[in-house]
Short mmCIF file of C-alpha atoms in Angstrom, two decimals:
data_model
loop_
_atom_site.label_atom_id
_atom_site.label_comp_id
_atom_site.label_asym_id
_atom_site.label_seq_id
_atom_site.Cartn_x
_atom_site.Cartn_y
_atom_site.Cartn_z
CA UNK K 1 86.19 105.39 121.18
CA UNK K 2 88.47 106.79 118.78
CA UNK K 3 85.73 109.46 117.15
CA UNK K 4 85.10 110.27 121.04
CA UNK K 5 89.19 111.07 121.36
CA UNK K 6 88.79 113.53 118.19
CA UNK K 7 86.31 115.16 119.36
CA UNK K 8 88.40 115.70 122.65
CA UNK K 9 91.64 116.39 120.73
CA UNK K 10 89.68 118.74 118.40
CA UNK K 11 87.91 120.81 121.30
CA UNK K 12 91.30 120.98 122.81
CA UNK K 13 93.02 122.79 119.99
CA UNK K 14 90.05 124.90 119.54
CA UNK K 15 91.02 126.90 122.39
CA UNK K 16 93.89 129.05 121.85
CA UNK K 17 97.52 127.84 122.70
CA UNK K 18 98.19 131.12 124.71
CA UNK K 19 95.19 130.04 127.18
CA UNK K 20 96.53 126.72 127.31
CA UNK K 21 99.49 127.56 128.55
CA UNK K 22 98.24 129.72 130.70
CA UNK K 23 95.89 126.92 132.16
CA UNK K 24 99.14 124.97 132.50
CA UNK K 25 101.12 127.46 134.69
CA UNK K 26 98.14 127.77 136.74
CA UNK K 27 97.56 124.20 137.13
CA UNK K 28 100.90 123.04 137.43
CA UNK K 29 101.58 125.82 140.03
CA UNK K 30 98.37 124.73 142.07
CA UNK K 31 99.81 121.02 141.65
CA UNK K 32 103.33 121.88 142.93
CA UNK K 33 101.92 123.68 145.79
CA UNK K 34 99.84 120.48 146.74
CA UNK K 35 102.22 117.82 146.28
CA UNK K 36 105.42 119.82 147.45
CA UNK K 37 108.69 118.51 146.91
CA UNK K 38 107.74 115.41 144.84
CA UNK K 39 106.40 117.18 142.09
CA UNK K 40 110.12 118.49 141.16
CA UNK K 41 109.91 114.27 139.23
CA UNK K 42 108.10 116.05 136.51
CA UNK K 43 111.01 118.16 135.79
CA UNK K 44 112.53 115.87 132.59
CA UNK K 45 109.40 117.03 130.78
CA UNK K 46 110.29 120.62 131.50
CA UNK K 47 113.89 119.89 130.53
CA UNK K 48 112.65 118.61 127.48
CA UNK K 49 110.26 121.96 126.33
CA UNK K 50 113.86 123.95 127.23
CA UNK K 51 115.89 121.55 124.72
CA UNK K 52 113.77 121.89 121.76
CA UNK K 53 113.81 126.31 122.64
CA UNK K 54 117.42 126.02 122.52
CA UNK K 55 117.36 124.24 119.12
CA UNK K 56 115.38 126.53 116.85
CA UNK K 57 117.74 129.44 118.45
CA UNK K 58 120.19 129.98 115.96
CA UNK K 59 117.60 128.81 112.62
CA UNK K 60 115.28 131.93 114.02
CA UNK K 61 118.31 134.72 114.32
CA UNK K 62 119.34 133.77 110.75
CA UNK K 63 115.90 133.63 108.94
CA UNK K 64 114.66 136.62 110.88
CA UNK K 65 117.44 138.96 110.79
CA UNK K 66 118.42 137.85 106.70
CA UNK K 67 114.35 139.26 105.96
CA UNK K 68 114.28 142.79 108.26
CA UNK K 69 117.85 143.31 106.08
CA UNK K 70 115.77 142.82 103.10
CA UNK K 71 113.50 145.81 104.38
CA UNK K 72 116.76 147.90 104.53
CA UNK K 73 117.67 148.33 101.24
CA UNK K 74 119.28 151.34 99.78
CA UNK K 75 116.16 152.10 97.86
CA UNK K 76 114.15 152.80 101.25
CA UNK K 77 116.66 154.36 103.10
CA UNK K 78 116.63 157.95 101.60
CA UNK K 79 116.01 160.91 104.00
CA UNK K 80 113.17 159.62 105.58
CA UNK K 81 114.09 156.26 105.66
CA UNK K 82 117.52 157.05 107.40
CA UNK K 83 115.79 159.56 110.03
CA UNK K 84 113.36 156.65 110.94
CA UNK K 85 115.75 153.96 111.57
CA UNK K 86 117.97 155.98 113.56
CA UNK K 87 115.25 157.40 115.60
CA UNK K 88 113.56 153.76 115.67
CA UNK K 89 117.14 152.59 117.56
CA UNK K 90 117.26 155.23 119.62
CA UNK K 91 114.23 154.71 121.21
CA UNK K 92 115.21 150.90 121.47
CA UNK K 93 118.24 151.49 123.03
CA UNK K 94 117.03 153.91 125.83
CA UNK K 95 113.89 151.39 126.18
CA UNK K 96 116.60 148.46 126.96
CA UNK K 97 118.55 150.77 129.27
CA UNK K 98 115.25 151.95 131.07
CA UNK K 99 114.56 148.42 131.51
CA UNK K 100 117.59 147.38 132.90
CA UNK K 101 118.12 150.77 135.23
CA UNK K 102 114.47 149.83 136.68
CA UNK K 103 115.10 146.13 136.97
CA UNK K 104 117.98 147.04 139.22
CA UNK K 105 116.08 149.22 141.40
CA UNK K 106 113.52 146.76 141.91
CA UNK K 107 115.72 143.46 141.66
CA UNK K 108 112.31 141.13 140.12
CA UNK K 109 113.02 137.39 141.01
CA UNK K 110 114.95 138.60 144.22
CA UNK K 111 114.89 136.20 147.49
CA UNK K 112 114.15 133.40 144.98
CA UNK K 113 116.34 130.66 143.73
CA UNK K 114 116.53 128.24 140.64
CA UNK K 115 117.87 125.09 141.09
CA UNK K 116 118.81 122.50 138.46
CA UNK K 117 119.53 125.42 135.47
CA UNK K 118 122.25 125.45 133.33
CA UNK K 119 124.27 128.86 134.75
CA UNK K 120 127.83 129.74 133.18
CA UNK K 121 129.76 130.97 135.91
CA UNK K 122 133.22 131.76 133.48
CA UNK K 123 134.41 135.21 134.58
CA UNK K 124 132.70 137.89 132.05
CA UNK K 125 135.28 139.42 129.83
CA UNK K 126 136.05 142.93 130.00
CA UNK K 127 133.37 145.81 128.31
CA UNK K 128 136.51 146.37 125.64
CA UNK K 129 136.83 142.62 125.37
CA UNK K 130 132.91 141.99 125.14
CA UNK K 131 132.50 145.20 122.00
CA UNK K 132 135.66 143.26 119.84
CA UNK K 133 133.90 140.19 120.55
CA UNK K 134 130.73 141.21 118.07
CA UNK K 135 133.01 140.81 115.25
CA UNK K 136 133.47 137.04 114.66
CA UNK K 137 136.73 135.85 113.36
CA UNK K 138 135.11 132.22 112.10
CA UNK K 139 131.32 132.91 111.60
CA UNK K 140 130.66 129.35 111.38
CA UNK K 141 132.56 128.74 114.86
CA UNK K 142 130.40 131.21 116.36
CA UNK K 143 127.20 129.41 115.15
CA UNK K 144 128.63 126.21 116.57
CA UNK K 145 129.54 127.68 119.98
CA UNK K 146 126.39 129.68 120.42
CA UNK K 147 128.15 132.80 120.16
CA UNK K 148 125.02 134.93 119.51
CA UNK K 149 126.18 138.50 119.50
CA UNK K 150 128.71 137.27 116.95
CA UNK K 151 125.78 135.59 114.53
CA UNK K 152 123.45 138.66 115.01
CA UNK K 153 126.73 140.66 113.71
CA UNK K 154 127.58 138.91 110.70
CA UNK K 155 123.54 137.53 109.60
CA UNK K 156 122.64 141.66 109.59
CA UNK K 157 126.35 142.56 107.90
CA UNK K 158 126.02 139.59 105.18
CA UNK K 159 122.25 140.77 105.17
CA UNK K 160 122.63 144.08 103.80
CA UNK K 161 125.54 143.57 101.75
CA UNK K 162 123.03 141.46 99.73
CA UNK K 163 120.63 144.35 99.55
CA UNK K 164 123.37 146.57 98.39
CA UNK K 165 124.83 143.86 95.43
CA UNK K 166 121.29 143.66 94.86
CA UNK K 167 120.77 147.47 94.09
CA UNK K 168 123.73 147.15 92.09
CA UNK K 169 123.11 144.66 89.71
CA UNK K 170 120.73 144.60 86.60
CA UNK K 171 117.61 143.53 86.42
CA UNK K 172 118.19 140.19 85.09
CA UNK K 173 121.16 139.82 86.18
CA UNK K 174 122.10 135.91 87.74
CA UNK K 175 123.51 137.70 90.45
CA UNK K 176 120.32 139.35 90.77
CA UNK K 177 118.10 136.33 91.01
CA UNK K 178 120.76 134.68 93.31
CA UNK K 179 120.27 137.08 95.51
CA UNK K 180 115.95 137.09 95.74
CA UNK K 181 116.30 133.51 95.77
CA UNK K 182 118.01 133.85 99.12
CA UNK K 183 116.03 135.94 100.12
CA UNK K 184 113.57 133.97 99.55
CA UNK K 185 114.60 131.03 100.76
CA UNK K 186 115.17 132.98 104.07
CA UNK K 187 111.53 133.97 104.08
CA UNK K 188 110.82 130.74 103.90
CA UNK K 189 112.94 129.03 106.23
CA UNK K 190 111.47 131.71 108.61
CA UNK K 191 107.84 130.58 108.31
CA UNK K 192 108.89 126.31 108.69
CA UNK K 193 110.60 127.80 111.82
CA UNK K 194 107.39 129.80 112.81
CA UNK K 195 105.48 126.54 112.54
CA UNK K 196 108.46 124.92 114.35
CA UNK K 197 107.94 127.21 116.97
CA UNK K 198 104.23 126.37 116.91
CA UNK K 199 104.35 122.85 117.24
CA UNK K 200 106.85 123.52 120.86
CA UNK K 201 104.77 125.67 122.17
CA UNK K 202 101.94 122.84 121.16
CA UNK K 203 104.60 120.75 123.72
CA UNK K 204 104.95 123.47 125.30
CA UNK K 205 101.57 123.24 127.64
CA UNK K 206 103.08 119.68 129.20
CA UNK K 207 106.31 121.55 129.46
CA UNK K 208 105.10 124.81 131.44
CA UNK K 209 103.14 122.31 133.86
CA UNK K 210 105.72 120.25 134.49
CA UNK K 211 108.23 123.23 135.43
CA UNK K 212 105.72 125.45 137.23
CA UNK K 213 104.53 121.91 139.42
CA UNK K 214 108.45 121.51 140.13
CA UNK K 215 109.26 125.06 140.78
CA UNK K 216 106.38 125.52 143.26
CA UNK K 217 106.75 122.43 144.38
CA UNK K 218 110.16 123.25 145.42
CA UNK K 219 110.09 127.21 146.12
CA UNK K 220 106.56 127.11 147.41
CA UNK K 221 104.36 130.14 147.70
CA UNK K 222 107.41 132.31 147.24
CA UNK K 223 107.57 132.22 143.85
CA UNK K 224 103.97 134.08 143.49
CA UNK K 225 106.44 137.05 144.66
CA UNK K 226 108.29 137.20 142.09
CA UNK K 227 106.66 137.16 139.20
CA UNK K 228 104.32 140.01 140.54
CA UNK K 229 107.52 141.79 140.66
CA UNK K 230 108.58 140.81 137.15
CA UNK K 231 104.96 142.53 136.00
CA UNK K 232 105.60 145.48 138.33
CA UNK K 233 108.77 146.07 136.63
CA UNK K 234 107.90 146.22 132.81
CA UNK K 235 104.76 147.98 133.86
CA UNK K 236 106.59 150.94 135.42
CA UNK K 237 109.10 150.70 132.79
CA UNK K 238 106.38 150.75 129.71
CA UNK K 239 105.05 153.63 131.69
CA UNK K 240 108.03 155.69 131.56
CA UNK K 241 109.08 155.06 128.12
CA UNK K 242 105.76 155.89 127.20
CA UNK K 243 105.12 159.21 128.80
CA UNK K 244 108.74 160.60 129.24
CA UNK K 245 110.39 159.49 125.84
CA UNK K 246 107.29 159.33 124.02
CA UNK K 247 105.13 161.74 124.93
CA UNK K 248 107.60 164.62 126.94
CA UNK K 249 110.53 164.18 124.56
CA UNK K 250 109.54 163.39 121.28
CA UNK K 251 106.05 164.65 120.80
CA UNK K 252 106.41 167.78 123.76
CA UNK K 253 109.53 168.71 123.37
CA UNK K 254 110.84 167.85 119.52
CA UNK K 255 107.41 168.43 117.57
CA UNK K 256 105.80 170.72 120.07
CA UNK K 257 102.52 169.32 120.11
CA UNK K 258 99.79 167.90 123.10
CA UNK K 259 100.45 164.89 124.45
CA UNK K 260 96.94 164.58 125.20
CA UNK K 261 95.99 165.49 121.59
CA UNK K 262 98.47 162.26 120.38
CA UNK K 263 97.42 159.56 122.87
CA UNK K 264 93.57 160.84 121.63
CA UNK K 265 94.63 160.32 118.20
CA UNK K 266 96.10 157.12 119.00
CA UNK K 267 93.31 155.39 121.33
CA UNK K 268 92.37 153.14 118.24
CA UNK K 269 95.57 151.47 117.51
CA UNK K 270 96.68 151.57 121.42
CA UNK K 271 93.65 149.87 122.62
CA UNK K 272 93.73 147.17 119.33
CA UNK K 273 97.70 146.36 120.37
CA UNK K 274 96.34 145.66 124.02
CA UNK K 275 93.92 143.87 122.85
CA UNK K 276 95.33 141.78 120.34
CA UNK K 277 99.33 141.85 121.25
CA UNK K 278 100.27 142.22 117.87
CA UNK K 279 102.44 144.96 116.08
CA UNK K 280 101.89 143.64 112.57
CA UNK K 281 97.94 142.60 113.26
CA UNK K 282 97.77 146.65 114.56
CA UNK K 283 99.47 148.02 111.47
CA UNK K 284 96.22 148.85 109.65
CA UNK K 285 94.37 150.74 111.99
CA UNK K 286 97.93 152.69 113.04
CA UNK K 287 97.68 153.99 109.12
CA UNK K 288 94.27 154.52 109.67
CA UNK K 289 94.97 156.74 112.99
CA UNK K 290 98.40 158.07 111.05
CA UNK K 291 96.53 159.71 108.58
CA UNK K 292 93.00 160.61 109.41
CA UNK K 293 93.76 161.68 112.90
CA UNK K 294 97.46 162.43 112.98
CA UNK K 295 97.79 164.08 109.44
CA UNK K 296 100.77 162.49 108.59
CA UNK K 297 102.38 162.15 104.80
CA UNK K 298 101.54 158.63 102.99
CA UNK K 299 104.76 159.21 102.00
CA UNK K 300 106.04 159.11 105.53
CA UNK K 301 103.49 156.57 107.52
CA UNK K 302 103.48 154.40 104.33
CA UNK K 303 107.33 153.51 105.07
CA UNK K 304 107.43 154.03 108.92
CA UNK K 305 104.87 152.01 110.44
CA UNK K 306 105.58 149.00 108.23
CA UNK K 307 109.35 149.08 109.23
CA UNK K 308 108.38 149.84 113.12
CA UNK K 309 105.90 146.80 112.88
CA UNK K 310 109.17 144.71 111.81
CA UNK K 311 112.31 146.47 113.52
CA UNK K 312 111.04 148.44 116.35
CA UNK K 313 110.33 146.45 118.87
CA UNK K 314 110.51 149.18 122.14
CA UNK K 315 108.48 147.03 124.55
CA UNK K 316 109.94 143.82 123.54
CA UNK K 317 113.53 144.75 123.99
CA UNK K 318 112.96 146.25 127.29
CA UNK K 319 111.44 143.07 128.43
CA UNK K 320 114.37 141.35 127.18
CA UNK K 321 116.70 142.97 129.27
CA UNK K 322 113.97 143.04 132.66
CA UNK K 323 114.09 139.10 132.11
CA UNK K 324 117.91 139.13 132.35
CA UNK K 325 118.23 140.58 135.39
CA UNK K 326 114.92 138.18 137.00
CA UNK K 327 116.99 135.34 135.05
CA UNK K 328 120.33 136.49 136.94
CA UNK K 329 118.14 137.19 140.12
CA UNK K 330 116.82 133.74 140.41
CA UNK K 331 120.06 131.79 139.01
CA UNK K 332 122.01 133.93 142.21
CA UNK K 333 123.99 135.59 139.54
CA UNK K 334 125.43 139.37 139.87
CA UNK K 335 125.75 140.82 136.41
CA UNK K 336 128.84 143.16 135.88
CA UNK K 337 128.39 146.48 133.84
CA UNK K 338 129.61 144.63 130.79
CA UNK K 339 127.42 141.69 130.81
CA UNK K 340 124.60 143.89 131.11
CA UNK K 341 125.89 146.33 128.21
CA UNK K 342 126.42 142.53 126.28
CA UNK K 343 122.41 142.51 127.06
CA UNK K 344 121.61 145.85 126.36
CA UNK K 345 123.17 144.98 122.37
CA UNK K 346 122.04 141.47 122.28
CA UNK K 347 118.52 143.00 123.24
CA UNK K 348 118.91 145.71 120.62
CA UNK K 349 119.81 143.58 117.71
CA UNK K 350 117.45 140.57 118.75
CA UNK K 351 114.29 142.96 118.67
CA UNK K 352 115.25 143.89 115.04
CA UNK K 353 114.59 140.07 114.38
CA UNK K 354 111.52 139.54 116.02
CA UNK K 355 108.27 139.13 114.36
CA UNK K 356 105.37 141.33 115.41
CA UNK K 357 103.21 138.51 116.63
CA UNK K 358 102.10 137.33 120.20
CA UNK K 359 104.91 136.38 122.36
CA UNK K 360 107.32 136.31 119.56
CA UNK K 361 109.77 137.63 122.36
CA UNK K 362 109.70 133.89 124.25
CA UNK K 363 111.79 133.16 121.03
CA UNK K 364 113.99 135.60 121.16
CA UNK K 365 114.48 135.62 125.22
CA UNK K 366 116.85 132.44 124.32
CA UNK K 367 119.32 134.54 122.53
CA UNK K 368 119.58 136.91 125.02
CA UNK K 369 119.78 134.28 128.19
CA UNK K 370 122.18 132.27 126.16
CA UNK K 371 124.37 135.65 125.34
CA UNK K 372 125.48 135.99 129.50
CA UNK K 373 124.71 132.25 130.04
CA UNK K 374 121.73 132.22 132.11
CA UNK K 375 118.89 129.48 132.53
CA UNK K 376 116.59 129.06 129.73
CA UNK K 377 114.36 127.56 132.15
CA UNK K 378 113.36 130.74 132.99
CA UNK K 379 111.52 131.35 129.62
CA UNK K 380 109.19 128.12 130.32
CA UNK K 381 108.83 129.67 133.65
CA UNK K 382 107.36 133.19 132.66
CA UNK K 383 105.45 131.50 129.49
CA UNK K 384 102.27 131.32 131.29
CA UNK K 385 102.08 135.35 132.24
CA UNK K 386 103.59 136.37 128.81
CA UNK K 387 99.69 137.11 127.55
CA UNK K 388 99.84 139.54 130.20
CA UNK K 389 102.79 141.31 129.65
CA UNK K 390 102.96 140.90 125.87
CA UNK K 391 100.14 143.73 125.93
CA UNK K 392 102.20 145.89 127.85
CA UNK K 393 104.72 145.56 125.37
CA UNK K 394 102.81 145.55 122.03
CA UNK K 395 101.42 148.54 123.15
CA UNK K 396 104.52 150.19 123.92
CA UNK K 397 105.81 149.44 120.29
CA UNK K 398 102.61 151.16 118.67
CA UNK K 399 103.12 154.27 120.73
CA UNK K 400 107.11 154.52 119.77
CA UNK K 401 105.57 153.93 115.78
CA UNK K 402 103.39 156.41 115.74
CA UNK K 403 105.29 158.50 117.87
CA UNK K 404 108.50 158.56 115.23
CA UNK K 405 106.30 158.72 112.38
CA UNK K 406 104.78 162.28 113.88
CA UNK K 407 108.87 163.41 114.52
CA UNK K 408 109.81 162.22 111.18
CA UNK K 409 107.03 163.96 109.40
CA UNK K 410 107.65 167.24 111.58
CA UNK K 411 111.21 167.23 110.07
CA UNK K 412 109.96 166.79 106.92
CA UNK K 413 106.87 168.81 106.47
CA UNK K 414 104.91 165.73 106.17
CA UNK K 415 102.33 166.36 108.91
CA UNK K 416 99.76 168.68 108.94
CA UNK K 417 99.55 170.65 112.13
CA UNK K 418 96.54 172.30 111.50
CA UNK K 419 94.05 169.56 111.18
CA UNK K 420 93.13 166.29 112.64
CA UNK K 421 93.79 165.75 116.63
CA UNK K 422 96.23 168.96 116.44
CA UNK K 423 93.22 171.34 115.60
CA UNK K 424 91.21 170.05 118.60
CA UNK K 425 88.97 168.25 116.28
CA UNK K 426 88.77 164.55 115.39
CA UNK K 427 90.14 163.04 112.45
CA UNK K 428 87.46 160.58 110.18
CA UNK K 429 87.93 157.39 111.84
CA UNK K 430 87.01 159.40 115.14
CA UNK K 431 83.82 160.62 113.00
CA UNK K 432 83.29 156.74 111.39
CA UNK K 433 83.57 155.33 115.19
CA UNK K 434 80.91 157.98 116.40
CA UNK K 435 78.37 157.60 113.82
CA UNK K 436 78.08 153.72 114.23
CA UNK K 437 77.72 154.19 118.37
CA UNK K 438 74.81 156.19 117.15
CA UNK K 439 73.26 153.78 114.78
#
């Protein structure tokens, strides 16, 4: 009997967790809409999957944020380093406010309501109020009150005045070594979190069926509405980003190339971030396409694509800031100018943080929701479409890559013009990928 449970337990975990949870939000929607109203008894083990999100919150912003400021060091950020990171939060921050202009045209989660989540309803302090509120006056007060703009402030501040001590010490210098080991404990705090994370989401598949049977149960076919909206939303917003700041403004308009000669340049590394929904799994064939199609610099790819795999996170933050407002929606909260600007920099300094793996962003969602007090119920809620939409988003962050990496090596004379995809030809992993379709 107990060999017979292995064998059960063992198949089980064969199949990816992503499907499992995807199983569960069917299932437990399909259950809800059978059993109706009774169903919302299985809500405690719902409850339960939100609690242990809400504990790993402020481990993951420290961990996370501590290692991308170990990417920013003063070494890397030369000419080209300080050209990409600026361009990489530019695009970030008109990704967030794309997502939040469209998500306000649409209104996703509209003409639905969550019961039983945690909404605070204080009045939202002024935009002024909200900006001086970043700084944090007692950093560990802001840790214990959950203050999350505040600890994203002062982890990335404390963060890269390590890097800079760092720079300046000697070689062996104590200081020196006190510093890496932090760093390196930080590194590895942020993998026992990753496999914290691993073992909720593991809970996570009782936890999604219990809140999608009590939602449905409660809501009834109503809810189907809503999260078809949600999808609508990021897709038109992906779509946007993509072609207008992407391909119109950046490529078009600042580099003066074909659009069409990029996204044919690209196809590899767009079509493996669909497929696989994730930045950092992508990042070798985006160097592939970077230099054999795109002609860009080692110098320039070799430092660009590795930080965009970490730091820019386009499509992520824009869904961050499209969940807000279906978070608000649902809870029956209005969000003033300045809660959503308190989003739009939550967003922008939470993507920095978040690893380029799938649905990394359900981590992240929590600082965000708990910034303007909305339900974190919601995140349990959209867990079982986030395979979905996470290839939207991947996608969307290997386009704004690649696309930087061609405007930084324009600015630089790092890109050669005349060859590859530009020419009209195609570049050698375009000649590898046609010779074995013929064999």
């Amino acid at each position: 009997m107990a060999n017979q449970f292995l064998r059960v337990w063992r198949r089980y975990r064969s199949v990816p967790i992503v499907y499992r949870i995807a199983a569960a939000f069917v299932l437990g929607s399909i259950v809800g809409l059978a059993v109706g109203p009774p169903a919302q008894r299985l809500q405690p083990l719902g409850d339960l999957f939100v609690r242990l999100l809400e504990m790993i919150i402020i481990p993951i912003i420290v961990f996370t944020l501590l290692m991308a400021a170990r990417r920013l060091s003063p070494t890397n950020l030369g000419k080209i380093g300080a050209q990409t990171v600026l361009l990489y939060l530019l695009t970030t921050t008109v990704a967030i406010a794309l997502g939040l202009g469209v998500s306000n045209l649409i209104n996703p989660g509209s003409g639905v309501t969550l019961t039983g989540g945690n909404v605070d309803t204080e009045q939202a302090p002024s935009l002024g109020q909200q900006l001086l509120n970043v700084v944090p006056t007692n950093p560990i007060s802001a840790m214990a009150e959950g203050n999350i703009l505040a600890i994203i402030f002062f982890v990335l501040v404390f963060g890269i005045g390590m890097t800079l001590v760092r720079e300046e010490s000697d070689a062996d210098s104590s200081i020196r070594d006190g510093i890496d080991t932090i760093f390196e404990t930080a590194e590895a705090g942020a993998e026992v979190m990753f496999k914290v994370v691993w073992g909720i989401m593991e809970y996570g598949v009782i936890g999604v069926f219990a809140l999608m049977a009590a939602l449905f149960g409660e809501i009834g076919v109503e809810a189907i509405r809503a999260y078809a909206m949600l999808a609508a939303t990021l897709l038109l917003a992906v779509a946007i980003q993509i072609t207008v700041v992407y391909l119109l403004v950046l490529l078009r308009g600042v580099v003066g190339v074909s659009p069409i000669s990029f996204l044919r340049g690209t196809r590899e590394a767009l079509v493996t971030a669909l497929s696989i929904r994730s930045s950092s799994g992508t990042l070798p064939v985006s160097m592939s396409n970077a230099e054999d199609n795109l002609k860009i610099d080692e110098g320039v790819y070799s430092f660009s694509l590795p930080l965009g795999a970490t730091i820019n996170m386009d499509g992520t933050a824009m869904y961050l800031g499209i969940v807000a407002i279906f978070a608000a929606n649902i809870a029956g909260v209005s969000l003033t100018l300045a809660q959503q600007f308190s989003i739009l920099v939550t967003a922008l300094l939470a993507s920095i943080g978040t690893a380029g793996v799938p649905s990394a962003s359900l981590v992240m969602m929590t600082a965000v929701l708990t910034q303007v007090g909305l339900p974190l119920e919601v995140i349990a809620m959209i867990a079982g479409i986030d395979p979905l939409l996470d290839r939207l988003r991947t996608m969307n962050n290997v386009a704004g890559d690649l696309a930087v990496s061609t405007v930084v090596g324009k600015w630089n004379d790092a890109v050669d013009l005349t060859a590859g995809v530009w020419a009209g030809g195609v570049g050698e992993g375009d000649v590898v990928a046609s010779e074995s379709a013929t064999d």
